[in-house]
Amino acid sequence: MKDLAENSGQPPGAAPNAPPAIELRGISKAFGPVQANKDISLKVAKGAIHGIIGENGAGKSTLMSILYGFYKADRGEILINGKPTEIPDSQAAIAAGIGMVFQHFKLVENFTVLENVVLGAEEGALLRPTLAKARKHLTEIAEEYEMNVDPDALIEEIGVGQQQRVEILKSLYRHADILILDEPTGVLTPAEADHLFRILRGLRDEGKTIILITHKLREIMEVTDTVSVMRRGEMTATVKTAETSPEQLAELMVGRKVLLRVDKKPAQPGKTILKVEDLRVVDDDKVERLKGVSFEVRAGEILGIAGVSGNGQSELLEVLGGMMPATGRVEINGEAIDLTGKHSDGRSRRKRGIAHVPEDRQAEGLIMDFAAWENVAFGYQWDPAYNKGWLMDNAGIREDTAGKMERFDVRPPHAHLAAKSFSGGNQQKIVLAREIERNPDLLLVGQPTRGVDIGAIEFIHQRIIELRDAGKAILLVSVELDEIMGMSDRIAVMFDGRIMGERLPGETNEGELGLLMAGVTSGEGKA
Amino acid sequence: MDFSTLIQILDSTMRLATPLLLACLAGLFSERSGIFDIGLEAKMLISAFFSAAVAYDTGSVWLGLLAGIAASMVFAAIHGVASITFRGNQLISGVALNFLASGMTVLIAQNWFQQGGRTPSLLGKARFEPLTLPFADALSDVPVLGPIYSELLSGHSILVYVALLAVPATYWVLYRTRFGLRLRAVGENPAAVDTAGVSVIGLRYAAVAIAGLLCGIAGAYLATGLQAGFVKDMTAGRGYIALAALIFAKWRPWYALSACLLFGLLQALALRTDVVEAIFPFRMPVQLLDSLPYILTVVILAGFVGKAIPPRAGGQPYVKER
């Protein structure tokens, strides 16, 4: 703590003669037979934004958990501002001036912002004086870094962007000089992410050191000063961001050349497969989620639905997948399907040739505690090929699953493993294999690459394109604008339960789509 | 029903509500920290036995109380080790303790006193005597307020007043102190507490220990205040009624007081069939009165009277996760 106080007087930005804010020497950590971190050394200069990039399971989070006292390294040394520091628990990390913003926020939902900030850093046994003092301090920090949040708002009532700010404020309130952010933009809209980056730059200019863990190349290029790449538990490179390129980083991450652009032929649209007219949904809280949505998807094309999450895309997928009743008209291959929910469900939709890869694969796509082969049978358990008389043909399903896992490059290819023991990308491949290999007329696919490694993203995109080229219709919902731009043959933008407009990917850009996503039609936008 | 009958029934309500209230607050501390405690019954029962046994042997009710609290806290510690340290299933641990207490008390009582699994009757200093509040006698002739003060409020054992004071004390601890903030947080999101550098395990043990203390007092009151000695299974489901009251109270201290008084009133009425017959035009079965606390709890749980949202992390052992 003493060193930090001395150093904080230095000018903002990198200080050339100061010891690195963080130095790791030969950190190793194994979980049983799995070597999560192998002999990792790293120096992060004070007053820099340092990115750590790598695929899921590369060991980034383990490394940061060691730095925050969640795990103890088997070997190696941590130096904070040049001083060897033991970090056996979170308390020691906080005392060393380290703050961490986890991917899943660690906030008490029914507490106020102020209570969350104070929790664990109270100044006395009684709350009232503590809270009064903290309120003043919090307001000062919030103003200094332009992070306005209402101290009396309940966490459950504010948006994720604000919640993330509370997490950052929590660290600053504890006088953190080193801030670690784990996949901070996963839950944010593009605008919120931009705001976060502005805050991070502001913190850096005040002399704070920031470590940003992400698997998104664009963010690394946009906001970091230096970047380290991790692969299979090892630190493969540390470079200055200005001296590298996304292609080079991707190659370092995956260990081979990766196509960052989706490679596809022009679409050859055929007859209309899906026709949606004036679709309306009112949810349990009597809020209208879909306010008259109409569109068509033809055979051999991908219609991409762009939009900030929560603007009705999820409901659209759920209605079409048979998980939610609606009003309006939906035709598949020219025949209307029942939307009341009385005679329709996921099974009847599947029999009509609709396959559904849900947005939340862990909640809706898979049962995490069940084996891969059981998950492959779900939704198609009625299939005669999976049954022998009155009984399920378990051996047959296992064999079928093994084939699917091989064709979709699921690693490890063990059908008996529980779904939860696969990485995010491999879980998604299991769901995709189940749905795509049914050869559906229409594939509904939501957030196909959320939380998925770069290598797997490439594979998943190729499989969806292959299905399109086989003359199937695909409805793609994604909050990743890059994905929408790269994959779609037509783009529809949703805002507040309506389709704001349709664009062709070649004739639009992220700026225009971003405005539509914010509810601004192009006429107003140009004015 | 005349005024003095009403006072009598309310007086008995106070006495019957006391063990419920103490157990309910015990459950409140435990569950607010995220540890479900179905073993309130066990802790009360073991305390009832040891307080009666020690009070009889030593002739001092205070030593009895201490023994009861100690026994209850040993049971609380077992529940803590099983559910906090070893991350076992909290419901199973609680049920196991209930069975253990039910069998163990009778067995030890039989071995110790040879009176058919009960302790001998407690007399004199081995029981909590009623306290007379100041001026109770002088004011008893004042109309209406006099009897309310001298008969309803005065004349209870000290543990009744302890239970009543425990309500504002619980409220104060929970909402006005650092410990309370952390306790409420650990029952909602232990990861938030952990990453803030506070020990989840320490907080939960503290909460479970407080629950042990309160259940110990409740059990001692049953055997040495409400009644004069221990008999087999004398808690008679009070631990479960206290849990029902806790849900009814939505895990809040003042609501807990109202819920326990209401359930105490139902128990008092069940003892006075003559009054029940006078109030209701039809024959009201006593069993219905006994089961009313549970019925009301189901009504609450079904969401007819507002929502009862339990602490979010309740029942789940805490495992560190990134």
mmCIF file with all atom_site columns, N, CA and C in Angstrom, chain B residues 51-101:
data_model
loop_
_atom_site.group_PDB
_atom_site.id
_atom_site.type_symbol
_atom_site.label_atom_id
_atom_site.label_alt_id
_atom_site.label_comp_id
_atom_site.label_asym_id
_atom_site.label_entity_id
_atom_site.label_seq_id
_atom_site.pdbx_PDB_ins_code
_atom_site.Cartn_x
_atom_site.Cartn_y
_atom_site.Cartn_z
_atom_site.occupancy
_atom_site.B_iso_or_equiv
_atom_site.pdbx_formal_charge
_atom_site.auth_seq_id
_atom_site.auth_comp_id
_atom_site.auth_asym_id
_atom_site.auth_atom_id
_atom_site.pdbx_PDB_model_num
ATOM 1   N N  . SER B 1 51  ? -32.236 -28.359 30.008 1.00 0.00 ? 51  SER B N  1
ATOM 2   C CA . SER B 1 51  ? -32.520 -27.305 30.982 1.00 0.00 ? 51  SER B CA 1
ATOM 3   C C  . SER B 1 51  ? -33.315 -27.877 32.151 1.00 0.00 ? 51  SER B C  1
ATOM 4   N N  . ALA B 1 52  ? -34.296 -28.735 31.838 1.00 0.00 ? 52  ALA B N  1
ATOM 5   C CA . ALA B 1 52  ? -35.089 -29.319 32.921 1.00 0.00 ? 52  ALA B CA 1
ATOM 6   C C  . ALA B 1 52  ? -34.238 -30.239 33.788 1.00 0.00 ? 52  ALA B C  1
ATOM 7   N N  . ALA B 1 53  ? -33.419 -31.059 33.148 1.00 0.00 ? 53  ALA B N  1
ATOM 8   C CA . ALA B 1 53  ? -32.605 -32.015 33.890 1.00 0.00 ? 53  ALA B CA 1
ATOM 9   C C  . ALA B 1 53  ? -31.619 -31.305 34.802 1.00 0.00 ? 53  ALA B C  1
ATOM 10  N N  . VAL B 1 54  ? -30.925 -30.316 34.260 1.00 0.00 ? 54  VAL B N  1
ATOM 11  C CA . VAL B 1 54  ? -29.924 -29.617 35.063 1.00 0.00 ? 54  VAL B CA 1
ATOM 12  C C  . VAL B 1 54  ? -30.602 -28.769 36.135 1.00 0.00 ? 54  VAL B C  1
ATOM 13  N N  . ALA B 1 55  ? -31.729 -28.152 35.793 1.00 0.00 ? 55  ALA B N  1
ATOM 14  C CA . ALA B 1 55  ? -32.438 -27.352 36.791 1.00 0.00 ? 55  ALA B CA 1
ATOM 15  C C  . ALA B 1 55  ? -32.880 -28.254 37.947 1.00 0.00 ? 55  ALA B C  1
ATOM 16  N N  . TYR B 1 56  ? -33.333 -29.459 37.620 1.00 0.00 ? 56  TYR B N  1
ATOM 17  C CA . TYR B 1 56  ? -33.772 -30.375 38.675 1.00 0.00 ? 56  TYR B CA 1
ATOM 18  C C  . TYR B 1 56  ? -32.600 -30.816 39.539 1.00 0.00 ? 56  TYR B C  1
ATOM 19  N N  . ASP B 1 57  ? -31.497 -31.183 38.893 1.00 0.00 ? 57  ASP B N  1
ATOM 20  C CA . ASP B 1 57  ? -30.340 -31.680 39.629 1.00 0.00 ? 57  ASP B CA 1
ATOM 21  C C  . ASP B 1 57  ? -29.690 -30.614 40.495 1.00 0.00 ? 57  ASP B C  1
ATOM 22  N N  . THR B 1 58  ? -29.609 -29.386 39.974 1.00 0.00 ? 58  THR B N  1
ATOM 23  C CA . THR B 1 58  ? -28.899 -28.341 40.712 1.00 0.00 ? 58  THR B CA 1
ATOM 24  C C  . THR B 1 58  ? -29.855 -27.475 41.512 1.00 0.00 ? 58  THR B C  1
ATOM 25  N N  . GLY B 1 59  ? -31.113 -27.518 41.172 1.00 0.00 ? 59  GLY B N  1
ATOM 26  C CA . GLY B 1 59  ? -32.069 -26.665 41.838 1.00 0.00 ? 59  GLY B CA 1
ATOM 27  C C  . GLY B 1 59  ? -32.013 -25.224 41.359 1.00 0.00 ? 59  GLY B C  1
ATOM 28  N N  . SER B 1 60  ? -31.218 -24.968 40.334 1.00 0.00 ? 60  SER B N  1
ATOM 29  C CA . SER B 1 60  ? -31.128 -23.594 39.839 1.00 0.00 ? 60  SER B CA 1
ATOM 30  C C  . SER B 1 60  ? -31.625 -23.528 38.399 1.00 0.00 ? 60  SER B C  1
ATOM 31  N N  . VAL B 1 61  ? -32.649 -22.736 38.168 1.00 0.00 ? 61  VAL B N  1
ATOM 32  C CA . VAL B 1 61  ? -33.200 -22.629 36.832 1.00 0.00 ? 61  VAL B CA 1
ATOM 33  C C  . VAL B 1 61  ? -32.215 -21.932 35.893 1.00 0.00 ? 61  VAL B C  1
ATOM 34  N N  . TRP B 1 62  ? -31.382 -21.072 36.468 1.00 0.00 ? 62  TRP B N  1
ATOM 35  C CA . TRP B 1 62  ? -30.420 -20.352 35.612 1.00 0.00 ? 62  TRP B CA 1
ATOM 36  C C  . TRP B 1 62  ? -29.368 -21.299 35.063 1.00 0.00 ? 62  TRP B C  1
ATOM 37  N N  . LEU B 1 63  ? -28.901 -22.216 35.911 1.00 0.00 ? 63  LEU B N  1
ATOM 38  C CA . LEU B 1 63  ? -27.961 -23.220 35.405 1.00 0.00 ? 63  LEU B CA 1
ATOM 39  C C  . LEU B 1 63  ? -28.652 -24.088 34.359 1.00 0.00 ? 63  LEU B C  1
ATOM 40  N N  . GLY B 1 64  ? -29.938 -24.352 34.612 1.00 0.00 ? 64  GLY B N  1
ATOM 41  C CA . GLY B 1 64  ? -30.719 -25.100 33.634 1.00 0.00 ? 64  GLY B CA 1
ATOM 42  C C  . GLY B 1 64  ? -30.757 -24.386 32.294 1.00 0.00 ? 64  GLY B C  1
ATOM 43  N N  . LEU B 1 65  ? -31.008 -23.081 32.358 1.00 0.00 ? 65  LEU B N  1
ATOM 44  C CA . LEU B 1 65  ? -31.067 -22.291 31.117 1.00 0.00 ? 65  LEU B CA 1
ATOM 45  C C  . LEU B 1 65  ? -29.741 -22.388 30.370 1.00 0.00 ? 65  LEU B C  1
ATOM 46  N N  . LEU B 1 66  ? -28.641 -22.223 31.124 1.00 0.00 ? 66  LEU B N  1
ATOM 47  C CA . LEU B 1 66  ? -27.320 -22.291 30.489 1.00 0.00 ? 66  LEU B CA 1
ATOM 48  C C  . LEU B 1 66  ? -27.094 -23.652 29.839 1.00 0.00 ? 66  LEU B C  1
ATOM 49  N N  . ALA B 1 67  ? -27.483 -24.706 30.555 1.00 0.00 ? 67  ALA B N  1
ATOM 50  C CA . ALA B 1 67  ? -27.307 -26.056 30.013 1.00 0.00 ? 67  ALA B CA 1
ATOM 51  C C  . ALA B 1 67  ? -28.128 -26.219 28.742 1.00 0.00 ? 67  ALA B C  1
ATOM 52  N N  . GLY B 1 68  ? -29.353 -25.698 28.774 1.00 0.00 ? 68  GLY B N  1
ATOM 53  C CA . GLY B 1 68  ? -30.227 -25.794 27.594 1.00 0.00 ? 68  GLY B CA 1
ATOM 54  C C  . GLY B 1 68  ? -29.613 -25.084 26.404 1.00 0.00 ? 68  GLY B C  1
ATOM 55  N N  . ILE B 1 69  ? -29.108 -23.868 26.645 1.00 0.00 ? 69  ILE B N  1
ATOM 56  C CA . ILE B 1 69  ? -28.497 -23.099 25.556 1.00 0.00 ? 69  ILE B CA 1
ATOM 57  C C  . ILE B 1 69  ? -27.281 -23.842 25.008 1.00 0.00 ? 69  ILE B C  1
ATOM 58  N N  . ALA B 1 70  ? -26.475 -24.399 25.934 1.00 0.00 ? 70  ALA B N  1
ATOM 59  C CA . ALA B 1 70  ? -25.273 -25.114 25.495 1.00 0.00 ? 70  ALA B CA 1
ATOM 60  C C  . ALA B 1 70  ? -25.656 -26.297 24.616 1.00 0.00 ? 70  ALA B C  1
ATOM 61  N N  . ALA B 1 71  ? -26.666 -27.061 25.047 1.00 0.00 ? 71  ALA B N  1
ATOM 62  C CA . ALA B 1 71  ? -27.079 -28.231 24.266 1.00 0.00 ? 71  ALA B CA 1
ATOM 63  C C  . ALA B 1 71  ? -27.568 -27.797 22.890 1.00 0.00 ? 71  ALA B C  1
ATOM 64  N N  . SER B 1 72  ? -28.371 -26.745 22.884 1.00 0.00 ? 72  SER B N  1
ATOM 65  C CA . SER B 1 72  ? -28.911 -26.266 21.609 1.00 0.00 ? 72  SER B CA 1
ATOM 66  C C  . SER B 1 72  ? -27.792 -25.804 20.683 1.00 0.00 ? 72  SER B C  1
ATOM 67  N N  . MET B 1 73  ? -26.770 -25.166 21.280 1.00 0.00 ? 73  MET B N  1
ATOM 68  C CA . MET B 1 73  ? -25.690 -24.670 20.437 1.00 0.00 ? 73  MET B CA 1
ATOM 69  C C  . MET B 1 73  ? -24.807 -25.806 19.918 1.00 0.00 ? 73  MET B C  1
ATOM 70  N N  . VAL B 1 74  ? -24.727 -26.897 20.674 1.00 0.00 ? 74  VAL B N  1
ATOM 71  C CA . VAL B 1 74  ? -24.010 -28.066 20.150 1.00 0.00 ? 74  VAL B CA 1
ATOM 72  C C  . VAL B 1 74  ? -24.728 -28.584 18.903 1.00 0.00 ? 74  VAL B C  1
ATOM 73  N N  . PHE B 1 75  ? -26.068 -28.644 18.986 1.00 0.00 ? 75  PHE B N  1
ATOM 74  C CA . PHE B 1 75  ? -26.829 -29.085 17.814 1.00 0.00 ? 75  PHE B CA 1
ATOM 75  C C  . PHE B 1 75  ? -26.659 -28.109 16.653 1.00 0.00 ? 75  PHE B C  1
ATOM 76  N N  . ALA B 1 76  ? -26.655 -26.811 16.977 1.00 0.00 ? 76  ALA B N  1
ATOM 77  C CA . ALA B 1 76  ? -26.451 -25.812 15.931 1.00 0.00 ? 76  ALA B CA 1
ATOM 78  C C  . ALA B 1 76  ? -25.092 -26.016 15.276 1.00 0.00 ? 76  ALA B C  1
ATOM 79  N N  . ALA B 1 77  ? -24.091 -26.351 16.106 1.00 0.00 ? 77  ALA B N  1
ATOM 80  C CA . ALA B 1 77  ? -22.743 -26.553 15.565 1.00 0.00 ? 77  ALA B CA 1
ATOM 81  C C  . ALA B 1 77  ? -22.712 -27.753 14.627 1.00 0.00 ? 77  ALA B C  1
ATOM 82  N N  . ILE B 1 78  ? -23.455 -28.810 15.013 1.00 0.00 ? 78  ILE B N  1
ATOM 83  C CA . ILE B 1 78  ? -23.500 -29.990 14.131 1.00 0.00 ? 78  ILE B CA 1
ATOM 84  C C  . ILE B 1 78  ? -24.113 -29.598 12.782 1.00 0.00 ? 78  ILE B C  1
ATOM 85  N N  . HIS B 1 79  ? -25.205 -28.844 12.853 1.00 0.00 ? 79  HIS B N  1
ATOM 86  C CA . HIS B 1 79  ? -25.861 -28.401 11.621 1.00 0.00 ? 79  HIS B CA 1
ATOM 87  C C  . HIS B 1 79  ? -24.893 -27.536 10.805 1.00 0.00 ? 79  HIS B C  1
ATOM 88  N N  . GLY B 1 80  ? -24.148 -26.685 11.500 1.00 0.00 ? 80  GLY B N  1
ATOM 89  C CA . GLY B 1 80  ? -23.191 -25.826 10.814 1.00 0.00 ? 80  GLY B CA 1
ATOM 90  C C  . GLY B 1 80  ? -22.091 -26.620 10.135 1.00 0.00 ? 80  GLY B C  1
ATOM 91  N N  . VAL B 1 81  ? -21.526 -27.564 10.854 1.00 0.00 ? 81  VAL B N  1
ATOM 92  C CA . VAL B 1 81  ? -20.436 -28.358 10.269 1.00 0.00 ? 81  VAL B CA 1
ATOM 93  C C  . VAL B 1 81  ? -20.956 -29.119 9.053  1.00 0.00 ? 81  VAL B C  1
ATOM 94  N N  . ALA B 1 82  ? -22.150 -29.713 9.194  1.00 0.00 ? 82  ALA B N  1
ATOM 95  C CA . ALA B 1 82  ? -22.695 -30.506 8.094  1.00 0.00 ? 82  ALA B CA 1
ATOM 96  C C  . ALA B 1 82  ? -23.007 -29.621 6.885  1.00 0.00 ? 82  ALA B C  1
ATOM 97  N N  . SER B 1 83  ? -23.638 -28.471 7.127  1.00 0.00 ? 83  SER B N  1
ATOM 98  C CA . SER B 1 83  ? -24.148 -27.725 5.983  1.00 0.00 ? 83  SER B CA 1
ATOM 99  C C  . SER B 1 83  ? -23.221 -26.607 5.521  1.00 0.00 ? 83  SER B C  1
ATOM 100 N N  . ILE B 1 84  ? -22.352 -26.084 6.383  1.00 0.00 ? 84  ILE B N  1
ATOM 101 C CA . ILE B 1 84  ? -21.462 -25.009 5.949  1.00 0.00 ? 84  ILE B CA 1
ATOM 102 C C  . ILE B 1 84  ? -20.104 -25.577 5.563  1.00 0.00 ? 84  ILE B C  1
ATOM 103 N N  . THR B 1 85  ? -19.464 -26.294 6.503  1.00 0.00 ? 85  THR B N  1
ATOM 104 C CA . THR B 1 85  ? -18.116 -26.792 6.229  1.00 0.00 ? 85  THR B CA 1
ATOM 105 C C  . THR B 1 85  ? -18.141 -27.912 5.190  1.00 0.00 ? 85  THR B C  1
ATOM 106 N N  . PHE B 1 86  ? -19.066 -28.879 5.390  1.00 0.00 ? 86  PHE B N  1
ATOM 107 C CA . PHE B 1 86  ? -19.080 -30.004 4.465  1.00 0.00 ? 86  PHE B CA 1
ATOM 108 C C  . PHE B 1 86  ? -20.106 -29.845 3.352  1.00 0.00 ? 86  PHE B C  1
ATOM 109 N N  . ARG B 1 87  ? -20.782 -28.709 3.309  1.00 0.00 ? 87  ARG B N  1
ATOM 110 C CA . ARG B 1 87  ? -21.701 -28.372 2.220  1.00 0.00 ? 87  ARG B CA 1
ATOM 111 C C  . ARG B 1 87  ? -22.745 -29.446 1.990  1.00 0.00 ? 87  ARG B C  1
ATOM 112 N N  . GLY B 1 88  ? -23.230 -30.037 3.085  1.00 0.00 ? 88  GLY B N  1
ATOM 113 C CA . GLY B 1 88  ? -24.245 -31.072 2.960  1.00 0.00 ? 88  GLY B CA 1
ATOM 114 C C  . GLY B 1 88  ? -25.604 -30.453 2.693  1.00 0.00 ? 88  GLY B C  1
ATOM 115 N N  . ASN B 1 89  ? -26.582 -31.316 2.503  1.00 0.00 ? 89  ASN B N  1
ATOM 116 C CA . ASN B 1 89  ? -27.939 -30.845 2.281  1.00 0.00 ? 89  ASN B CA 1
ATOM 117 C C  . ASN B 1 89  ? -28.523 -30.360 3.599  1.00 0.00 ? 89  ASN B C  1
ATOM 118 N N  . GLN B 1 90  ? -28.959 -29.100 3.614  1.00 0.00 ? 90  GLN B N  1
ATOM 119 C CA . GLN B 1 90  ? -29.381 -28.472 4.868  1.00 0.00 ? 90  GLN B CA 1
ATOM 120 C C  . GLN B 1 90  ? -30.681 -29.069 5.391  1.00 0.00 ? 90  GLN B C  1
ATOM 121 N N  . LEU B 1 91  ? -31.552 -29.463 4.489  1.00 0.00 ? 91  LEU B N  1
ATOM 122 C CA . LEU B 1 91  ? -32.825 -30.040 4.936  1.00 0.00 ? 91  LEU B CA 1
ATOM 123 C C  . LEU B 1 91  ? -32.581 -31.402 5.571  1.00 0.00 ? 91  LEU B C  1
ATOM 124 N N  . ILE B 1 92  ? -31.725 -32.193 4.935  1.00 0.00 ? 92  ILE B N  1
ATOM 125 C CA . ILE B 1 92  ? -31.462 -33.532 5.472  1.00 0.00 ? 92  ILE B CA 1
ATOM 126 C C  . ILE B 1 92  ? -30.797 -33.422 6.842  1.00 0.00 ? 92  ILE B C  1
ATOM 127 N N  . SER B 1 93  ? -29.832 -32.517 6.952  1.00 0.00 ? 93  SER B N  1
ATOM 128 C CA . SER B 1 93  ? -29.160 -32.332 8.237  1.00 0.00 ? 93  SER B CA 1
ATOM 129 C C  . SER B 1 93  ? -30.177 -31.954 9.310  1.00 0.00 ? 93  SER B C  1
ATOM 130 N N  . GLY B 1 94  ? -31.097 -31.051 8.986  1.00 0.00 ? 94  GLY B N  1
ATOM 131 C CA . GLY B 1 94  ? -32.092 -30.612 9.951  1.00 0.00 ? 94  GLY B CA 1
ATOM 132 C C  . GLY B 1 94  ? -33.030 -31.736 10.354 1.00 0.00 ? 94  GLY B C  1
ATOM 133 N N  . VAL B 1 95  ? -33.487 -32.502 9.374  1.00 0.00 ? 95  VAL B N  1
ATOM 134 C CA . VAL B 1 95  ? -34.396 -33.606 9.670  1.00 0.00 ? 95  VAL B CA 1
ATOM 135 C C  . VAL B 1 95  ? -33.696 -34.637 10.547 1.00 0.00 ? 95  VAL B C  1
ATOM 136 N N  . ALA B 1 96  ? -32.430 -34.913 10.218 1.00 0.00 ? 96  ALA B N  1
ATOM 137 C CA . ALA B 1 96  ? -31.675 -35.884 11.006 1.00 0.00 ? 96  ALA B CA 1
ATOM 138 C C  . ALA B 1 96  ? -31.582 -35.426 12.453 1.00 0.00 ? 96  ALA B C  1
ATOM 139 N N  . LEU B 1 97  ? -31.322 -34.145 12.659 1.00 0.00 ? 97  LEU B N  1
ATOM 140 C CA . LEU B 1 97  ? -31.216 -33.629 14.020 1.00 0.00 ? 97  LEU B CA 1
ATOM 141 C C  . LEU B 1 97  ? -32.553 -33.749 14.747 1.00 0.00 ? 97  LEU B C  1
ATOM 142 N N  . ASN B 1 98  ? -33.651 -33.526 14.024 1.00 0.00 ? 98  ASN B N  1
ATOM 143 C CA . ASN B 1 98  ? -34.968 -33.658 14.653 1.00 0.00 ? 98  ASN B CA 1
ATOM 144 C C  . ASN B 1 98  ? -35.186 -35.065 15.184 1.00 0.00 ? 98  ASN B C  1
ATOM 145 N N  . PHE B 1 99  ? -34.835 -36.052 14.367 1.00 0.00 ? 99  PHE B N  1
ATOM 146 C CA . PHE B 1 99  ? -34.994 -37.435 14.817 1.00 0.00 ? 99  PHE B CA 1
ATOM 147 C C  . PHE B 1 99  ? -34.064 -37.726 15.986 1.00 0.00 ? 99  PHE B C  1
ATOM 148 N N  . LEU B 1 100 ? -32.838 -37.242 15.861 1.00 0.00 ? 100 LEU B N  1
ATOM 149 C CA . LEU B 1 100 ? -31.844 -37.485 16.900 1.00 0.00 ? 100 LEU B CA 1
ATOM 150 C C  . LEU B 1 100 ? -32.326 -36.929 18.238 1.00 0.00 ? 100 LEU B C  1
ATOM 151 N N  . ALA B 1 101 ? -32.825 -35.691 18.220 1.00 0.00 ? 101 ALA B N  1
ATOM 152 C CA . ALA B 1 101 ? -33.264 -35.057 19.464 1.00 0.00 ? 101 ALA B CA 1
ATOM 153 C C  . ALA B 1 101 ? -34.446 -35.807 20.056 1.00 0.00 ? 101 ALA B C  1
#
